[in-house]
Coordinates of C-alpha atoms in Angstrom, one line a residue:
M76 CA 99.8 100.7 90.3
N77 CA 103.5 102.4 90.2
S78 CA 104.3 99.8 92.5
D79 CA 103.9 96.8 90.1
K80 CA 106.8 98.3 88.2
I81 CA 109.4 96.6 90.7
K82 CA 107.0 94.0 93.1
T83 CA 105.2 91.8 90.1
G84 CA 107.1 89.4 87.4
A85 CA 110.2 87.7 87.2
K86 CA 112.1 91.4 87.7
G87 CA 109.9 92.0 90.2
A88 CA 111.2 88.7 92.6
P89 CA 114.6 90.2 94.0
V90 CA 111.6 92.9 95.0
R91 CA 109.5 90.9 96.4
S92 CA 112.1 89.0 98.6
L93 CA 113.3 92.0 100.3
F94 CA 109.6 92.4 101.1
Y95 CA 109.7 88.9 102.7
A96 CA 113.0 89.7 104.5
M97 CA 110.6 91.7 106.5
G98 CA 108.1 89.7 107.0
Y99 CA 105.8 91.3 104.4
T100 CA 103.6 88.0 103.0
K101 CA 102.1 87.8 99.1
E102 CA 99.3 89.0 99.9
E103 CA 100.8 92.5 101.6
I104 CA 102.9 92.9 99.1
D105 CA 100.7 92.3 95.9
R106 CA 98.6 95.4 97.6
P107 CA 98.7 98.7 96.7
I108 CA 102.2 100.1 98.7
I109 CA 101.2 103.1 100.8
G110 CA 103.6 105.4 102.2
V111 CA 102.6 106.7 106.1
V112 CA 105.5 110.1 106.5
N113 CA 105.8 109.8 109.9
A114 CA 106.7 113.4 111.1
K115 CA 107.6 111.8 114.8
N116 CA 110.3 113.5 116.7
E117 CA 111.1 113.8 120.8
L118 CA 111.8 117.4 120.1
I119 CA 108.0 119.1 119.0
P120 CA 105.3 119.2 121.1
G121 CA 103.5 118.9 118.6
H122 CA 105.4 116.1 117.0
M123 CA 105.8 114.1 119.7
M124 CA 102.7 112.0 119.4
L125 CA 102.3 111.6 115.9
D126 CA 103.2 107.9 116.6
R127 CA 99.5 107.2 117.6
V128 CA 98.7 109.8 114.3
A129 CA 101.2 107.0 112.1
A130 CA 99.5 103.6 113.6
A131 CA 95.5 104.8 113.4
A132 CA 96.4 105.9 109.0
K133 CA 97.8 102.4 109.2
R134 CA 95.3 101.5 110.0
G135 CA 93.2 103.2 107.9
V136 CA 94.9 102.1 104.8
I137 CA 95.0 97.9 105.4
I138 CA 90.9 98.7 106.3
G139 CA 90.8 100.3 102.5
G140 CA 92.4 97.0 101.4
G141 CA 96.9 98.5 101.0
T142 CA 99.7 97.9 102.3
P143 CA 101.1 101.0 104.6
V144 CA 105.4 101.0 104.7
E145 CA 106.3 103.6 107.2
F146 CA 109.1 106.1 106.7
P147 CA 110.0 109.2 108.7
A148 CA 110.8 113.3 108.2
I149 CA 112.7 115.5 109.9
G150 CA 111.0 118.8 112.0
I151 CA 112.2 121.8 113.6
C152 CA 110.4 123.3 116.3
D153 CA 110.6 127.2 115.8
G154 CA 110.0 127.9 119.8
I155 CA 113.5 125.7 120.4
A156 CA 115.4 127.2 117.3
M157 CA 113.8 131.0 118.5
G158 CA 115.8 133.7 118.7
H159 CA 119.6 132.1 118.0
V160 CA 121.1 130.8 114.5
G161 CA 118.9 127.7 114.5
M162 CA 116.0 129.4 113.5
K163 CA 117.9 129.7 110.6
F164 CA 117.3 126.2 109.2
P165 CA 113.2 125.8 109.9
L166 CA 112.2 127.6 106.7
A167 CA 115.3 125.5 104.8
S168 CA 113.9 122.2 106.0
R169 CA 110.8 122.4 104.2
E170 CA 112.8 121.6 100.9
L171 CA 114.9 119.2 102.9
I172 CA 111.5 117.9 104.1
C173 CA 110.0 117.9 100.3
D174 CA 113.1 117.0 98.2
S175 CA 113.3 113.6 100.6
I176 CA 110.1 112.7 100.2
E177 CA 110.3 112.8 97.0
A178 CA 113.1 110.8 97.0
M179 CA 111.1 108.2 99.0
A180 CA 108.3 108.0 97.1
R181 CA 109.8 108.0 93.3
G182 CA 112.8 106.0 95.0
H183 CA 110.3 103.4 95.9
Q184 CA 107.1 103.7 93.7
L185 CA 105.0 104.1 95.7
D186 CA 101.6 104.3 94.7
G187 CA 99.9 106.8 97.2
L188 CA 101.0 108.6 100.3
V189 CA 99.5 109.6 104.1
L190 CA 101.6 113.0 105.1
I191 CA 101.8 113.1 108.7
P192 CA 103.0 116.6 109.9
N193 CA 101.7 119.4 112.8
C194 CA 103.8 121.6 113.2
D195 CA 105.1 125.0 110.6
K196 CA 107.7 124.0 107.6
I197 CA 106.8 120.2 107.9
V198 CA 103.1 120.7 107.0
P199 CA 103.7 123.0 103.7
G200 CA 107.2 120.9 102.9
M201 CA 104.2 117.5 102.5
L202 CA 101.7 119.3 100.8
M203 CA 105.0 120.4 97.9
A204 CA 105.3 117.0 98.6
A205 CA 102.2 115.6 97.3
A206 CA 102.1 118.1 94.4
R207 CA 105.8 117.5 93.4
L208 CA 104.3 114.0 93.7
N209 CA 101.1 114.6 92.4
I210 CA 100.0 110.5 93.4
P211 CA 97.2 109.6 95.3
A212 CA 98.0 111.8 99.7
V213 CA 96.1 112.6 102.6
V214 CA 97.5 115.0 104.3
V215 CA 96.5 114.3 108.0
S216 CA 98.2 116.8 111.0
G217 CA 98.3 115.9 114.5
G218 CA 96.2 118.7 115.9
P219 CA 96.6 121.7 117.9
M220 CA 97.2 121.4 121.7
R221 CA 94.8 122.7 124.2
P222 CA 95.3 126.7 125.7
G223 CA 96.8 126.1 129.3
Y224 CA 95.6 128.7 132.3
L225 CA 96.8 130.2 135.5
N226 CA 95.3 132.1 138.0
G227 CA 91.6 132.5 135.8
R228 CA 94.3 133.8 132.8
T229 CA 94.5 132.1 129.6
L230 CA 97.5 131.2 128.1
D231 CA 99.9 129.8 125.3
F232 CA 103.3 129.8 123.4
N233 CA 103.1 133.5 122.7
S234 CA 102.0 134.2 127.1
V235 CA 105.5 133.2 128.0
M236 CA 107.1 134.9 124.7
E237 CA 105.8 138.6 125.8
S238 CA 106.4 138.0 129.2
V239 CA 110.4 137.9 129.0
G240 CA 109.7 140.8 127.8
S241 CA 108.0 141.5 131.0
F242 CA 110.4 140.2 133.1
Q243 CA 113.6 142.6 131.4
N244 CA 111.4 146.2 131.9
G245 CA 111.1 144.7 135.5
D246 CA 107.4 144.4 135.2
I247 CA 107.1 140.2 136.5
T248 CA 109.7 138.0 139.2
A249 CA 111.8 135.0 137.9
E250 CA 108.8 133.0 139.9
D251 CA 106.6 134.5 137.9
L252 CA 107.9 133.9 134.1
E253 CA 109.2 130.6 135.6
D254 CA 104.3 129.8 136.4
V255 CA 103.7 131.4 133.2
A256 CA 106.4 129.0 131.3
E257 CA 105.2 125.7 133.3
N258 CA 101.5 126.4 132.9
C259 CA 100.8 127.7 129.0
C260 CA 101.4 125.0 127.4
P261 CA 100.3 122.3 129.2
G262 CA 100.1 118.9 126.7
C263 CA 101.3 117.6 123.5
G264 CA 99.7 119.7 120.0
S265 CA 100.8 122.2 117.6
C266 CA 100.5 125.8 119.9
S267 CA 97.3 126.7 120.7
G268 CA 96.6 128.9 119.1
L269 CA 96.4 130.4 115.7
F270 CA 100.3 130.7 115.0
T271 CA 101.2 129.3 111.4
A272 CA 101.2 125.7 112.4
N273 CA 97.6 125.7 113.1
S274 CA 97.2 127.9 110.0
M275 CA 98.4 125.3 107.4
N276 CA 96.8 122.8 109.1
S277 CA 93.3 124.3 108.6
L278 CA 94.4 125.2 105.1
T279 CA 95.4 122.5 104.4
E280 CA 91.9 120.9 105.0
V281 CA 90.8 124.4 103.0
L282 CA 92.8 123.4 99.8
G283 CA 90.9 119.7 100.2
M284 CA 94.1 117.7 100.6
G285 CA 92.6 117.2 104.4
L286 CA 89.7 116.2 105.3
P287 CA 87.2 118.4 107.4
F288 CA 88.3 119.3 111.2
N289 CA 91.5 118.7 110.5
G290 CA 92.9 121.9 111.8
T291 CA 91.1 121.8 114.7
A292 CA 90.8 118.2 116.2
L293 CA 92.6 118.7 119.0
A294 CA 96.0 116.2 119.2
D295 CA 95.1 114.5 122.6
T296 CA 91.1 113.3 121.2
G297 CA 89.8 110.1 119.2
E298 CA 88.6 112.7 116.6
R299 CA 92.5 113.0 116.2
I300 CA 92.1 109.9 115.8
R301 CA 89.0 108.6 114.2
L302 CA 90.8 111.4 111.6
A303 CA 93.2 109.6 111.0
K304 CA 92.2 106.3 110.0
H305 CA 89.7 107.8 107.8
A306 CA 92.8 109.3 106.5
G307 CA 94.3 106.1 105.6
M308 CA 91.0 105.3 104.1
Q309 CA 90.3 108.0 101.8
V310 CA 94.2 107.6 100.0
M311 CA 92.9 103.8 98.9
E312 CA 90.2 105.7 98.0
M313 CA 91.6 108.2 96.0
L314 CA 93.9 105.7 94.1
R315 CA 90.8 103.5 93.4
R316 CA 88.9 107.0 91.8
D317 CA 92.2 108.3 90.4
I318 CA 92.0 111.7 92.4
K319 CA 95.5 112.8 92.2
P320 CA 96.9 116.0 94.4
R321 CA 96.9 118.5 91.3
D322 CA 93.0 117.7 90.7
I323 CA 92.8 119.6 93.9
L324 CA 95.5 122.4 93.9
T325 CA 93.2 124.1 91.5
R326 CA 93.8 128.0 91.7
E327 CA 90.5 128.3 92.6
A328 CA 91.5 126.3 95.7
F329 CA 94.4 128.5 96.2
E330 CA 91.5 131.0 96.3
N331 CA 89.9 129.4 98.8
A332 CA 92.7 129.2 100.8
I333 CA 93.7 133.3 100.9
T334 CA 89.7 133.6 101.0
V335 CA 89.8 131.5 104.6
D336 CA 93.6 132.9 106.1
M337 CA 92.2 136.6 105.3
A338 CA 88.8 135.7 106.5
M339 CA 90.5 133.6 110.4
A340 CA 93.5 136.3 110.5
G341 CA 95.9 133.6 109.8
S342 CA 99.7 133.5 109.9
T343 CA 102.1 136.0 107.6
N344 CA 104.0 132.9 106.7
T345 CA 101.2 131.7 104.6
V346 CA 102.1 134.1 101.8
L347 CA 105.6 132.6 101.6
H348 CA 103.8 128.7 102.1
L349 CA 100.2 128.9 99.8
P350 CA 102.8 129.9 96.7
A351 CA 105.7 127.7 97.4
I352 CA 102.9 125.0 97.4
A353 CA 101.3 126.4 94.2
H354 CA 104.6 127.0 92.3
E355 CA 105.0 122.9 92.7
A356 CA 101.8 122.5 91.9
G357 CA 102.8 124.9 88.1
I358 CA 100.5 127.8 89.5
D359 CA 102.0 131.0 89.2
L360 CA 100.0 132.8 93.1
E361 CA 101.3 136.4 92.8
L362 CA 101.5 138.3 95.9
D363 CA 98.7 140.4 94.4
I364 CA 95.8 138.0 95.6
F365 CA 96.8 137.8 98.8
D366 CA 95.9 141.9 98.6
E367 CA 92.7 141.3 96.5
I368 CA 90.9 138.9 98.3
S369 CA 92.0 140.7 102.0
E370 CA 89.9 143.6 99.8
R371 CA 87.1 142.0 99.8
T372 CA 86.8 139.0 102.7
P373 CA 85.9 139.9 106.0
N374 CA 87.7 139.7 108.7
L375 CA 85.2 136.9 111.1
C376 CA 88.0 135.5 113.9
K377 CA 90.1 137.5 115.9
L378 CA 92.2 133.5 117.3
S379 CA 95.7 134.8 120.0
P380 CA 97.5 136.0 118.8
S381 CA 95.2 139.2 117.5
G382 CA 92.4 138.3 119.8
K383 CA 91.7 136.4 122.7
H384 CA 89.8 132.8 121.4
H385 CA 92.0 129.7 120.7
M386 CA 92.5 126.8 118.3
D387 CA 90.0 124.2 120.6
Q388 CA 86.7 127.5 120.6
L389 CA 87.3 127.7 116.2
G390 CA 86.2 123.7 117.0
M391 CA 83.5 124.4 119.1
A392 CA 82.2 126.9 117.1
G393 CA 82.1 124.9 114.0
G394 CA 85.7 124.8 112.9
I395 CA 87.0 125.3 109.3
P396 CA 84.3 124.4 107.8
A397 CA 81.5 126.5 109.8
L398 CA 83.5 129.2 108.7
M399 CA 83.4 128.6 105.3
N400 CA 79.9 127.7 105.4
E401 CA 80.1 131.7 106.7
L402 CA 81.8 132.6 104.0
T403 CA 79.5 131.0 101.2
K404 CA 76.5 133.8 102.2
L405 CA 78.9 136.2 100.0
D406 CA 79.3 133.8 97.4
L407 CA 83.5 134.1 98.6
I408 CA 83.7 130.0 98.4
H409 CA 84.6 128.6 95.0
K410 CA 81.9 125.5 96.3
D411 CA 83.1 122.9 93.0
C412 CA 86.1 122.7 93.8
I413 CA 87.2 118.5 94.5
T414 CA 88.9 117.9 97.7
V415 CA 90.1 113.8 98.7
T416 CA 87.0 113.3 100.4
G417 CA 86.0 112.4 97.3
K418 CA 83.6 115.4 97.4
T419 CA 83.0 119.4 96.4
I420 CA 84.3 121.6 99.1
G421 CA 80.8 122.6 99.5
E422 CA 79.4 119.5 99.5
N423 CA 82.0 118.6 102.3
I424 CA 80.9 121.8 104.5
E425 CA 77.1 122.4 103.5
H426 CA 76.2 121.3 106.8
H427 CA 78.2 123.2 109.3
P428 CA 76.5 125.9 110.1
V429 CA 78.4 128.4 112.8
L430 CA 77.9 127.2 116.5
D431 CA 78.7 129.8 118.6
N432 CA 78.6 134.0 116.8
E433 CA 81.4 135.2 119.5
I434 CA 83.9 132.7 118.1
I435 CA 82.5 132.9 114.5
R436 CA 81.3 136.5 113.3
P437 CA 78.3 136.7 110.8
V438 CA 79.3 138.2 107.9
S439 CA 77.2 140.5 108.6
D440 CA 79.2 141.3 111.5
P441 CA 82.3 141.2 111.3
Y442 CA 85.2 142.5 112.8
R443 CA 86.7 144.3 109.8
N444 CA 85.3 144.6 106.3
R445 CA 89.1 143.4 105.6
G446 CA 91.4 141.0 105.8
G447 CA 93.1 139.7 108.2
L448 CA 96.8 140.5 106.4
A449 CA 97.8 143.1 104.3
I450 CA 100.5 143.7 101.6
L451 CA 102.7 146.8 101.7
R452 CA 104.5 149.1 98.3
G453 CA 106.7 151.6 98.2
N454 CA 110.1 152.9 97.6
L455 CA 111.2 150.5 100.7
A456 CA 109.8 147.4 99.7
P457 CA 109.0 147.9 95.7
D458 CA 108.1 143.9 95.5
G459 CA 106.1 144.1 98.6
A460 CA 106.0 143.4 102.6
V461 CA 103.5 141.8 104.7
V462 CA 101.9 142.7 108.1
K463 CA 99.0 140.8 110.2
E464 CA 96.6 144.1 109.5
S465 CA 94.4 142.8 112.5
A466 CA 96.9 142.9 114.9
V467 CA 98.3 145.9 114.5
A468 CA 96.9 148.8 117.0
P469 CA 94.3 151.2 116.0
E470 CA 96.9 153.7 116.8
M471 CA 99.8 152.1 114.5
L472 CA 97.6 151.8 111.3
E473 CA 99.8 154.8 110.2
H474 CA 102.8 155.5 111.6
R475 CA 106.2 158.3 111.0
G476 CA 109.6 157.7 112.5
P477 CA 113.3 157.6 112.8
A478 CA 115.0 153.9 112.3
V479 CA 116.7 152.6 114.2
I480 CA 119.1 149.6 112.1
F481 CA 120.3 146.6 113.0
D482 CA 121.8 144.2 110.9
S483 CA 120.6 140.8 112.7
E484 CA 118.1 139.7 115.1
E485 CA 120.6 139.3 118.1
E486 CA 121.2 143.3 117.9
A487 CA 118.0 144.1 117.9
V488 CA 117.1 142.7 121.3
A489 CA 120.3 143.4 122.7
A490 CA 118.6 147.1 122.1
I491 CA 114.9 146.3 123.2
W492 CA 116.4 144.9 126.0
G493 CA 118.8 146.7 126.9
K494 CA 115.9 150.5 126.5
K495 CA 117.6 152.1 123.7
I496 CA 114.5 151.7 121.9
K497 CA 112.4 154.9 122.4
K498 CA 108.8 155.7 121.7
G499 CA 107.8 156.7 118.0
D500 CA 111.5 154.5 116.2
V501 CA 111.1 152.0 113.9
I502 CA 113.4 149.4 114.3
V503 CA 115.0 148.4 111.5
I504 CA 116.3 144.1 111.0
R505 CA 117.8 143.2 108.0
Y506 CA 120.3 140.7 106.6
E507 CA 117.7 138.2 107.3
G508 CA 116.0 137.5 104.9
P509 CA 116.8 134.2 102.5
K510 CA 119.7 134.7 101.3
G511 CA 121.2 137.6 103.8
G512 CA 119.8 135.6 106.9
P513 CA 120.3 132.8 105.0
G514 CA 116.8 131.5 106.0
M515 CA 114.6 134.1 106.6
R516 CA 115.0 133.8 110.9
E517 CA 111.3 134.3 112.9
M518 CA 111.0 137.7 114.8
L519 CA 109.5 136.9 117.7
S520 CA 111.7 137.7 120.3
P521 CA 111.7 141.3 119.6
T522 CA 108.0 141.7 118.4
S523 CA 107.2 139.2 121.7
S524 CA 109.3 141.4 124.0
I525 CA 108.4 144.8 122.7
A526 CA 104.8 143.4 123.6
G527 CA 105.8 142.6 126.8
M528 CA 107.4 146.0 127.5
G529 CA 104.4 147.6 127.1
L530 CA 105.8 149.7 123.7
D531 CA 103.9 147.4 120.7
K532 CA 100.7 150.6 120.3
D533 CA 104.3 153.6 120.2
V534 CA 106.9 151.2 118.0
A535 CA 106.7 149.3 114.8
L536 CA 109.5 146.5 113.0
I537 CA 110.3 146.0 109.4
T538 CA 112.5 144.2 108.2
D539 CA 113.5 141.1 105.9
G540 CA 112.8 138.4 107.6
R541 CA 109.5 137.2 109.1
F542 CA 107.9 136.8 111.8
S543 CA 105.8 134.4 114.0
G544 CA 102.8 133.3 113.5
A545 CA 102.5 134.4 117.3
S546 CA 103.7 137.6 116.5
R547 CA 101.5 141.1 117.0
G548 CA 101.8 144.7 116.8
A549 CA 103.1 146.7 113.7
S550 CA 105.6 144.0 112.4
I551 CA 106.4 144.7 108.9
G552 CA 108.2 141.4 107.5
H553 CA 109.0 140.0 103.8
V554 CA 111.1 143.4 102.4
S555 CA 111.6 142.7 99.0
P556 CA 113.9 142.8 97.9
E557 CA 115.9 142.1 100.6
A558 CA 119.0 143.6 101.2
M559 CA 121.4 140.9 100.2
A560 CA 119.7 141.3 97.2
G561 CA 120.5 145.1 96.7
G562 CA 117.1 146.3 98.2
L563 CA 116.9 149.2 99.6
I564 CA 116.3 148.6 103.3
G565 CA 120.4 148.0 103.0
L566 CA 121.3 151.8 102.4
L567 CA 118.7 153.0 105.3
K568 CA 121.0 154.7 107.9
D569 CA 119.8 155.4 111.7
G570 CA 117.1 158.6 112.0
D571 CA 116.2 158.0 108.6
M572 CA 112.2 159.0 108.3
I573 CA 110.8 155.9 107.9
H574 CA 105.9 155.9 107.3
I575 CA 104.6 153.4 107.3
N576 CA 100.4 153.8 106.1
I577 CA 98.8 150.2 106.2
P578 CA 95.1 151.5 105.0
E579 CA 96.5 153.2 101.8
R580 CA 99.7 149.6 101.8
S581 CA 102.3 151.7 101.9
L582 CA 105.8 151.4 102.8
E583 CA 108.3 154.3 102.3
V584 CA 111.6 155.9 103.9
E585 CA 111.4 159.6 102.5
L586 CA 115.3 159.5 100.9
S587 CA 115.6 161.6 97.4
D588 CA 116.3 159.2 94.0
E589 CA 119.4 161.2 94.4
E590 CA 120.7 160.3 98.3
I591 CA 119.1 156.8 96.6
E592 CA 121.6 156.6 94.1
K593 CA 124.6 157.7 96.1
R594 CA 124.2 155.8 99.3
R595 CA 124.4 152.7 96.1
A596 CA 126.8 153.6 94.5
A597 CA 128.9 153.8 97.8
Y598 CA 126.9 150.1 99.4
V599 CA 129.9 147.3 99.7
K600 CA 128.1 144.1 100.1
P601 CA 128.7 142.0 103.2
E602 CA 130.3 138.4 103.2
P603 CA 127.5 135.8 103.8
K604 CA 127.3 134.7 106.4
E605 CA 127.1 130.8 105.9
K606 CA 130.5 129.6 103.8
T607 CA 129.9 126.0 104.0
G608 CA 127.3 123.4 104.4
Y609 CA 123.4 123.2 103.7
L610 CA 122.9 126.9 104.5
S611 CA 125.3 128.1 102.3
R612 CA 124.3 126.0 99.0
Y613 CA 120.8 127.1 100.3
A614 CA 121.8 131.1 99.9
K615 CA 122.8 130.5 97.0
L616 CA 119.3 129.2 95.1
V617 CA 116.3 130.6 96.8
T618 CA 114.6 133.4 95.6
S619 CA 113.0 136.1 97.3
A620 CA 110.0 136.1 100.1
N621 CA 107.8 137.3 97.2
T622 CA 107.8 134.4 95.1
G623 CA 107.1 131.8 98.5
A624 CA 110.9 131.3 98.8
V625 CA 111.2 128.5 96.7
L626 CA 114.4 127.2 95.3
S627 CA 115.6 128.1 91.5
A628 CA 116.0 125.6 89.0
D629 CA 119.0 127.9 88.4

């Protein structure tokens, strides 16, 4: 055991003395020391109740014969950070979470980990740490919240974001807006649609790093607490059997995750996080693999924001195991991948049929014959761009329109609210990429405002930033190279004609090579937006969105 290096024999006496000071007994010190990483805080609804999950996980570790030691991880609420300078920090915090867990685990020579996240960047940050450390680890998330209801209408967090646009458009009153705000998030948990948090929590179980139903067991249920206890017990079994994260996080496991992502039309942010986790596991997960898998994977689910269903309904339909089981009918799942259960994916899912074919459609009757996400390329995005194709109105799958240029999200939102955007326009928001933002802000405010004003079938938006998992419409993000790295998006001018063809996977600006070179010669790179502090350091090290926005080792 790692901890034996620091706690046994005469040289371990000082360490034992410090454990004795905290009240640990000799019997507890002699057992494997398991870190329980609790991202609980009072700023994120999905994390507010993680103490309950951590307490259950610690009991599971004790049942399994280990000694749990709890320590915290930070977490930023994307919803609270949305639409202002705070949104520069969530993606950048992913690296802080990973680094801090590494520091704690290696600094104290822990034998294993139970990782307890729930929301957007905390989940991939913890998975990255597990892959980097490669000691037995199980992820158990906090679980999704239930959807809200108002006057017979089902609501979620995206409902209030889009209602802001409706209010700005004069379609609803301030009282109507407040009614939605009070009812759309009825209790704690990760927001109830298939946004980034629930996409990543579901893919955690697909990767094999979480127990079955990690993605769908609701936050306020006994099922979630039982899951946490089993996670604590299972990390001890992994330790006994010497099963480590890199045994689980194989190329085939990531292909499974992408396949399920496409089948359920998950958040575009998964295209950032899966390559970053793979990078820590020593696997190069190229961007084109997302499109290759999308081409052969049917879209079987339409959860909010792509459709009307929510995570509670997905759970009642059989959850992720049932969805994966359905996909095996087309031989799309690698069933022999090992998981934290000690069993293979195939063994985990074989007794879990689909229980509701309206929520999880059969492979013989999919919503679409190809997956929910698409990778676009062209002169405007030679290294790729990402769109949630399943959430785009049919009439916007191909669109040609004049560019309306903004150098920040705030400028774009002001123009949208000021009704300066016309039908047919292509909004371009640049200098919001990993380096340019820095931090690659989510653009839920502009996309939800466009949808709330009823323009999502008439207006496209492209950015070198990214979108919330709650975004819908012709919203194309992750444009690479970004403007700050010399991408063509930084050379665009108002009125340039942009041609988007999602079925053909194309994103082009109609400019001659001569005009592009003329503009490039006259281009003056702007000053960095952040010149001090963590974001300044982050901007110097972060790589492109098409590589997962990981930090360079150079």
